[in-house]
Amino acid sequence: MKEVIDAESLLYIYNVQHRELFLRNVLVLGRPGFDSRWIVIVNFGKSAPTSVPEQMKSIWLPSFLTRPPL
């Protein structure tokens, strides 16, 4: 469990919000008989940056005026 929390904390350090951190998206890799194991978080399909720099908002998040058709 500690490894999963450490992995999620690392995502926050790099400003990544996973949005789907479920058991099915966490792989535990290791060899039987050894204490070392690796945690791999997969499925970043719905992930997003937690903060967008102001100078990049116009590039990453273009705004469009939308209204219903008349």
PDB file of N, CA and C in Angstrom:
ATOM      1  N   MET A   1       0.822  -1.189   0.000  1.00  0.00           N
ATOM      2  CA  MET A   1       0.000   0.000   0.000  1.00  0.00           C
ATOM      3  C   MET A   1       0.869   1.258   0.000  1.00  0.00           C
ATOM      4  N   LYS A   2       1.963   1.225   0.742  1.00  0.00           N
ATOM      5  CA  LYS A   2       2.849   2.383   0.793  1.00  0.00           C
ATOM      6  C   LYS A   2       3.411   2.698  -0.580  1.00  0.00           C
ATOM      7  N   GLU A   3       3.731   1.682  -1.364  1.00  0.00           N
ATOM      8  CA  GLU A   3       4.276   1.903  -2.699  1.00  0.00           C
ATOM      9  C   GLU A   3       3.265   2.594  -3.610  1.00  0.00           C
ATOM     10  N   VAL A   4       1.987   2.255  -3.474  1.00  0.00           N
ATOM     11  CA  VAL A   4       0.943   2.888  -4.287  1.00  0.00           C
ATOM     12  C   VAL A   4       0.818   4.362  -3.917  1.00  0.00           C
ATOM     13  N   ILE A   5       0.865   4.657  -2.628  1.00  0.00           N
ATOM     14  CA  ILE A   5       0.780   6.052  -2.180  1.00  0.00           C
ATOM     15  C   ILE A   5       1.998   6.834  -2.655  1.00  0.00           C
ATOM     16  N   ASP A   6       3.175   6.214  -2.595  1.00  0.00           N
ATOM     17  CA  ASP A   6       4.383   6.877  -3.086  1.00  0.00           C
ATOM     18  C   ASP A   6       4.295   7.144  -4.586  1.00  0.00           C
ATOM     19  N   ALA A   7       3.761   6.185  -5.337  1.00  0.00           N
ATOM     20  CA  ALA A   7       3.619   6.367  -6.783  1.00  0.00           C
ATOM     21  C   ALA A   7       2.628   7.480  -7.098  1.00  0.00           C
ATOM     22  N   GLU A   8       1.523   7.538  -6.369  1.00  0.00           N
ATOM     23  CA  GLU A   8       0.545   8.603  -6.589  1.00  0.00           C
ATOM     24  C   GLU A   8       1.128   9.961  -6.193  1.00  0.00           C
ATOM     25  N   SER A   9       1.905  10.000  -5.141  1.00  0.00           N
ATOM     26  CA  SER A   9       2.552  11.248  -4.735  1.00  0.00           C
ATOM     27  C   SER A   9       3.514  11.740  -5.811  1.00  0.00           C
ATOM     28  N   LEU A  10       4.181  10.814  -6.466  1.00  0.00           N
ATOM     29  CA  LEU A  10       5.088  11.182  -7.548  1.00  0.00           C
ATOM     30  C   LEU A  10       4.330  11.799  -8.719  1.00  0.00           C
ATOM     31  N   LEU A  11       3.124  11.308  -8.984  1.00  0.00           N
ATOM     32  CA  LEU A  11       2.301  11.911 -10.032  1.00  0.00           C
ATOM     33  C   LEU A  11       1.975  13.360  -9.688  1.00  0.00           C
ATOM     34  N   TYR A  12       1.629  13.628  -8.435  1.00  0.00           N
ATOM     35  CA  TYR A  12       1.298  14.987  -8.019  1.00  0.00           C
ATOM     36  C   TYR A  12       2.508  15.914  -8.087  1.00  0.00           C
ATOM     37  N   ILE A  13       3.698  15.378  -7.829  1.00  0.00           N
ATOM     38  CA  ILE A  13       4.910  16.187  -7.948  1.00  0.00           C
ATOM     39  C   ILE A  13       5.067  16.690  -9.377  1.00  0.00           C
ATOM     40  N   TYR A  14       4.716  15.838 -10.353  1.00  0.00           N
ATOM     41  CA  TYR A  14       4.823  16.211 -11.768  1.00  0.00           C
ATOM     42  C   TYR A  14       3.525  16.801 -12.318  1.00  0.00           C
ATOM     43  N   ASN A  15       2.619  17.221 -11.444  1.00  0.00           N
ATOM     44  CA  ASN A  15       1.354  17.878 -11.817  1.00  0.00           C
ATOM     45  C   ASN A  15       0.491  17.029 -12.744  1.00  0.00           C
ATOM     46  N   VAL A  16       0.373  15.753 -12.441  1.00  0.00           N
ATOM     47  CA  VAL A  16      -0.473  14.853 -13.223  1.00  0.00           C
ATOM     48  C   VAL A  16      -1.591  14.342 -12.324  1.00  0.00           C
ATOM     49  N   GLN A  17      -2.813  14.492 -12.777  1.00  0.00           N
ATOM     50  CA  GLN A  17      -3.969  13.951 -12.063  1.00  0.00           C
ATOM     51  C   GLN A  17      -4.446  12.732 -12.847  1.00  0.00           C
ATOM     52  N   HIS A  18      -4.389  11.550 -12.241  1.00  0.00           N
ATOM     53  CA  HIS A  18      -4.688  10.307 -12.949  1.00  0.00           C
ATOM     54  C   HIS A  18      -6.172  10.162 -13.249  1.00  0.00           C
ATOM     55  N   ARG A  19      -7.032  10.431 -12.316  1.00  0.00           N
ATOM     56  CA  ARG A  19      -8.493  10.388 -12.412  1.00  0.00           C
ATOM     57  C   ARG A  19      -9.097   8.987 -12.458  1.00  0.00           C
ATOM     58  N   GLU A  20      -8.314   7.941 -12.606  1.00  0.00           N
ATOM     59  CA  GLU A  20      -8.842   6.572 -12.614  1.00  0.00           C
ATOM     60  C   GLU A  20      -7.915   5.627 -11.856  1.00  0.00           C
ATOM     61  N   LEU A  21      -7.533   5.991 -10.668  1.00  0.00           N
ATOM     62  CA  LEU A  21      -6.614   5.160  -9.904  1.00  0.00           C
ATOM     63  C   LEU A  21      -7.408   4.097  -9.153  1.00  0.00           C
ATOM     64  N   PHE A  22      -7.681   3.008  -9.861  1.00  0.00           N
ATOM     65  CA  PHE A  22      -8.400   1.866  -9.305  1.00  0.00           C
ATOM     66  C   PHE A  22      -7.439   0.684  -9.222  1.00  0.00           C
ATOM     67  N   LEU A  23      -7.844  -0.372  -8.554  1.00  0.00           N
ATOM     68  CA  LEU A  23      -6.997  -1.559  -8.438  1.00  0.00           C
ATOM     69  C   LEU A  23      -6.617  -2.132  -9.794  1.00  0.00           C
ATOM     70  N   ARG A  24      -7.518  -2.070 -10.749  1.00  0.00           N
ATOM     71  CA  ARG A  24      -7.231  -2.642 -12.070  1.00  0.00           C
ATOM     72  C   ARG A  24      -6.172  -1.840 -12.827  1.00  0.00           C
ATOM     73  N   ASN A  25      -5.865  -0.628 -12.387  1.00  0.00           N
ATOM     74  CA  ASN A  25      -4.867   0.203 -13.048  1.00  0.00           C
ATOM     75  C   ASN A  25      -3.540   0.245 -12.300  1.00  0.00           C
ATOM     76  N   VAL A  26      -3.371  -0.624 -11.316  1.00  0.00           N
ATOM     77  CA  VAL A  26      -2.124  -0.704 -10.559  1.00  0.00           C
ATOM     78  C   VAL A  26      -1.557  -2.110 -10.728  1.00  0.00           C
ATOM     79  N   LEU A  27      -0.355  -2.190 -11.294  1.00  0.00           N
ATOM     80  CA  LEU A  27       0.317  -3.471 -11.473  1.00  0.00           C
ATOM     81  C   LEU A  27       1.407  -3.598 -10.420  1.00  0.00           C
ATOM     82  N   VAL A  28       1.493  -4.762  -9.802  1.00  0.00           N
ATOM     83  CA  VAL A  28       2.547  -5.045  -8.830  1.00  0.00           C
ATOM     84  C   VAL A  28       3.458  -6.077  -9.469  1.00  0.00           C
ATOM     85  N   LEU A  29       4.695  -5.677  -9.733  1.00  0.00           N
ATOM     86  CA  LEU A  29       5.654  -6.551 -10.401  1.00  0.00           C
ATOM     87  C   LEU A  29       6.741  -6.955  -9.422  1.00  0.00           C
ATOM     88  N   GLY A  30       7.136  -8.197  -9.485  1.00  0.00           N
ATOM     89  CA  GLY A  30       8.203  -8.692  -8.633  1.00  0.00           C
ATOM     90  C   GLY A  30       8.395 -10.176  -8.868  1.00  0.00           C
ATOM     91  N   ARG A  31       9.424 -10.722  -8.243  1.00  0.00           N
ATOM     92  CA  ARG A  31       9.689 -12.150  -8.379  1.00  0.00           C
ATOM     93  C   ARG A  31       9.423 -12.847  -7.051  1.00  0.00           C
ATOM     94  N   PRO A  32       8.833 -14.026  -7.104  1.00  0.00           N
ATOM     95  CA  PRO A  32       8.578 -14.763  -5.863  1.00  0.00           C
ATOM     96  C   PRO A  32       9.884 -15.039  -5.112  1.00  0.00           C
ATOM     97  N   GLY A  33       9.848 -14.873  -3.826  1.00  0.00           N
ATOM     98  CA  GLY A  33      11.025 -15.121  -3.008  1.00  0.00           C
ATOM     99  C   GLY A  33      11.907 -13.901  -2.798  1.00  0.00           C
ATOM    100  N   PHE A  34      11.611 -12.814  -3.495  1.00  0.00           N
ATOM    101  CA  PHE A  34      12.381 -11.579  -3.342  1.00  0.00           C
ATOM    102  C   PHE A  34      11.509 -10.523  -2.685  1.00  0.00           C
ATOM    103  N   ASP A  35      12.132  -9.671  -1.890  1.00  0.00           N
ATOM    104  CA  ASP A  35      11.379  -8.624  -1.198  1.00  0.00           C
ATOM    105  C   ASP A  35      11.082  -7.429  -2.089  1.00  0.00           C
ATOM    106  N   SER A  36      11.891  -7.229  -3.123  1.00  0.00           N
ATOM    107  CA  SER A  36      11.696  -6.038  -3.959  1.00  0.00           C
ATOM    108  C   SER A  36      10.526  -6.241  -4.922  1.00  0.00           C
ATOM    109  N   ARG A  37       9.770  -5.189  -5.100  1.00  0.00           N
ATOM    110  CA  ARG A  37       8.677  -5.206  -6.059  1.00  0.00           C
ATOM    111  C   ARG A  37       8.495  -3.803  -6.603  1.00  0.00           C
ATOM    112  N   TRP A  38       7.901  -3.730  -7.782  1.00  0.00           N
ATOM    113  CA  TRP A  38       7.680  -2.454  -8.440  1.00  0.00           C
ATOM    114  C   TRP A  38       6.193  -2.225  -8.598  1.00  0.00           C
ATOM    115  N   ILE A  39       5.803  -0.993  -8.452  1.00  0.00           N
ATOM    116  CA  ILE A  39       4.418  -0.588  -8.669  1.00  0.00           C
ATOM    117  C   ILE A  39       4.380   0.166  -9.992  1.00  0.00           C
ATOM    118  N   VAL A  40       3.502  -0.260 -10.888  1.00  0.00           N
ATOM    119  CA  VAL A  40       3.339   0.403 -12.181  1.00  0.00           C
ATOM    120  C   VAL A  40       1.892   0.853 -12.291  1.00  0.00           C
ATOM    121  N   ILE A  41       1.703   2.143 -12.501  1.00  0.00           N
ATOM    122  CA  ILE A  41       0.361   2.690 -12.694  1.00  0.00           C
ATOM    123  C   ILE A  41       0.126   2.798 -14.190  1.00  0.00           C
ATOM    124  N   VAL A  42      -0.987   2.239 -14.652  1.00  0.00           N
ATOM    125  CA  VAL A  42      -1.296   2.218 -16.083  1.00  0.00           C
ATOM    126  C   VAL A  42      -2.594   2.952 -16.352  1.00  0.00           C
ATOM    127  N   ASN A  43      -2.935   3.076 -17.623  1.00  0.00           N
ATOM    128  CA  ASN A  43      -4.182   3.672 -18.109  1.00  0.00           C
ATOM    129  C   ASN A  43      -4.264   5.157 -17.767  1.00  0.00           C
ATOM    130  N   PHE A  44      -3.496   5.937 -18.490  1.00  0.00           N
ATOM    131  CA  PHE A  44      -3.509   7.384 -18.314  1.00  0.00           C
ATOM    132  C   PHE A  44      -4.433   8.056 -19.323  1.00  0.00           C
ATOM    133  N   GLY A  45      -5.445   7.342 -19.801  1.00  0.00           N
ATOM    134  CA  GLY A  45      -6.354   7.871 -20.810  1.00  0.00           C
ATOM    135  C   GLY A  45      -7.147   9.082 -20.365  1.00  0.00           C
ATOM    136  N   LYS A  46      -7.523   9.148 -19.108  1.00  0.00           N
ATOM    137  CA  LYS A  46      -8.309  10.278 -18.596  1.00  0.00           C
ATOM    138  C   LYS A  46      -7.488  11.206 -17.709  1.00  0.00           C
ATOM    139  N   SER A  47      -6.177  11.060 -17.742  1.00  0.00           N
ATOM    140  CA  SER A  47      -5.344  11.908 -16.894  1.00  0.00           C
ATOM    141  C   SER A  47      -5.282  13.323 -17.456  1.00  0.00           C
ATOM    142  N   ALA A  48      -4.936  14.257 -16.587  1.00  0.00           N
ATOM    143  CA  ALA A  48      -4.869  15.665 -16.977  1.00  0.00           C
ATOM    144  C   ALA A  48      -3.856  16.373 -16.094  1.00  0.00           C
ATOM    145  N   PRO A  49      -3.305  17.485 -16.596  1.00  0.00           N
ATOM    146  CA  PRO A  49      -2.418  18.269 -15.731  1.00  0.00           C
ATOM    147  C   PRO A  49      -3.220  18.926 -14.617  1.00  0.00           C
ATOM    148  N   THR A  50      -2.622  19.005 -13.427  1.00  0.00           N
ATOM    149  CA  THR A  50      -3.334  19.618 -12.307  1.00  0.00           C
ATOM    150  C   THR A  50      -3.335  21.130 -12.404  1.00  0.00           C
ATOM    151  N   SER A  51      -2.336  21.691 -13.045  1.00  0.00           N
ATOM    152  CA  SER A  51      -2.309  23.139 -13.243  1.00  0.00           C
ATOM    153  C   SER A  51      -1.693  23.433 -14.602  1.00  0.00           C
ATOM    154  N   VAL A  52      -2.225  24.429 -15.262  1.00  0.00           N
ATOM    155  CA  VAL A  52      -1.744  24.821 -16.581  1.00  0.00           C
ATOM    156  C   VAL A  52      -1.131  26.210 -16.463  1.00  0.00           C
ATOM    157  N   PRO A  53       0.122  26.378 -16.900  1.00  0.00           N
ATOM    158  CA  PRO A  53       0.725  27.710 -16.845  1.00  0.00           C
ATOM    159  C   PRO A  53      -0.071  28.709 -17.681  1.00  0.00           C
ATOM    160  N   GLU A  54      -0.119  29.950 -17.225  1.00  0.00           N
ATOM    161  CA  GLU A  54      -0.921  30.984 -17.891  1.00  0.00           C
ATOM    162  C   GLU A  54      -0.544  31.158 -19.355  1.00  0.00           C
ATOM    163  N   GLN A  55       0.756  31.124 -19.675  1.00  0.00           N
ATOM    164  CA  GLN A  55       1.175  31.348 -21.049  1.00  0.00           C
ATOM    165  C   GLN A  55       0.792  30.190 -21.969  1.00  0.00           C
ATOM    166  N   MET A  56       0.467  29.021 -21.410  1.00  0.00           N
ATOM    167  CA  MET A  56       0.102  27.867 -22.230  1.00  0.00           C
ATOM    168  C   MET A  56      -1.405  27.688 -22.350  1.00  0.00           C
ATOM    169  N   LYS A  57      -2.197  28.413 -21.575  1.00  0.00           N
ATOM    170  CA  LYS A  57      -3.647  28.224 -21.608  1.00  0.00           C
ATOM    171  C   LYS A  57      -4.231  28.488 -22.987  1.00  0.00           C
ATOM    172  N   SER A  58      -3.734  29.501 -23.678  1.00  0.00           N
ATOM    173  CA  SER A  58      -4.278  29.803 -25.002  1.00  0.00           C
ATOM    174  C   SER A  58      -3.915  28.734 -26.021  1.00  0.00           C
ATOM    175  N   ILE A  59      -2.818  28.027 -25.808  1.00  0.00           N
ATOM    176  CA  ILE A  59      -2.408  26.970 -26.734  1.00  0.00           C
ATOM    177  C   ILE A  59      -3.114  25.663 -26.392  1.00  0.00           C
ATOM    178  N   TRP A  60      -3.102  25.282 -25.121  1.00  0.00           N
ATOM    179  CA  TRP A  60      -3.664  24.004 -24.698  1.00  0.00           C
ATOM    180  C   TRP A  60      -5.175  24.030 -24.574  1.00  0.00           C
ATOM    181  N   LEU A  61      -5.716  25.160 -24.123  1.00  0.00           N
ATOM    182  CA  LEU A  61      -7.145  25.247 -23.847  1.00  0.00           C
ATOM    183  C   LEU A  61      -7.780  26.367 -24.663  1.00  0.00           C
ATOM    184  N   PRO A  62      -7.861  26.202 -25.986  1.00  0.00           N
ATOM    185  CA  PRO A  62      -8.472  27.272 -26.774  1.00  0.00           C
ATOM    186  C   PRO A  62      -9.946  27.431 -26.406  1.00  0.00           C
ATOM    187  N   SER A  63     -10.389  28.667 -26.351  1.00  0.00           N
ATOM    188  CA  SER A  63     -11.790  28.906 -25.994  1.00  0.00           C
ATOM    189  C   SER A  63     -12.588  29.213 -27.255  1.00  0.00           C
ATOM    190  N   PHE A  64     -13.785  28.715 -27.300  1.00  0.00           N
ATOM    191  CA  PHE A  64     -14.684  28.925 -28.421  1.00  0.00           C
ATOM    192  C   PHE A  64     -16.013  29.430 -27.880  1.00  0.00           C
ATOM    193  N   LEU A  65     -16.575  30.378 -28.575  1.00  0.00           N
ATOM    194  CA  LEU A  65     -17.898  30.857 -28.217  1.00  0.00           C
ATOM    195  C   LEU A  65     -18.911  29.850 -28.751  1.00  0.00           C
ATOM    196  N   THR A  66     -19.677  29.285 -27.864  1.00  0.00           N
ATOM    197  CA  THR A  66     -20.675  28.301 -28.294  1.00  0.00           C
ATOM    198  C   THR A  66     -22.058  28.783 -27.906  1.00  0.00           C
ATOM    199  N   ARG A  67     -23.015  28.480 -28.735  1.00  0.00           N
ATOM    200  CA  ARG A  67     -24.407  28.809 -28.443  1.00  0.00           C
ATOM    201  C   ARG A  67     -25.285  27.828 -29.204  1.00  0.00           C
ATOM    202  N   PRO A  68     -26.477  27.628 -28.774  1.00  0.00           N
ATOM    203  CA  PRO A  68     -27.357  26.701 -29.484  1.00  0.00           C
ATOM    204  C   PRO A  68     -27.741  27.280 -30.847  1.00  0.00           C
ATOM    205  N   PRO A  69     -27.949  26.416 -31.833  1.00  0.00           N
ATOM    206  CA  PRO A  69     -28.353  26.914 -33.154  1.00  0.00           C
ATOM    207  C   PRO A  69     -29.719  27.585 -33.077  1.00  0.00           C
ATOM    208  N   LEU A  70     -29.886  28.650 -33.835  1.00  0.00           N
ATOM    209  CA  LEU A  70     -31.151  29.390 -33.843  1.00  0.00           C
ATOM    210  C   LEU A  70     -32.068  28.901 -34.936  1.00  0.00           C
TER     211      LEU A  70
END
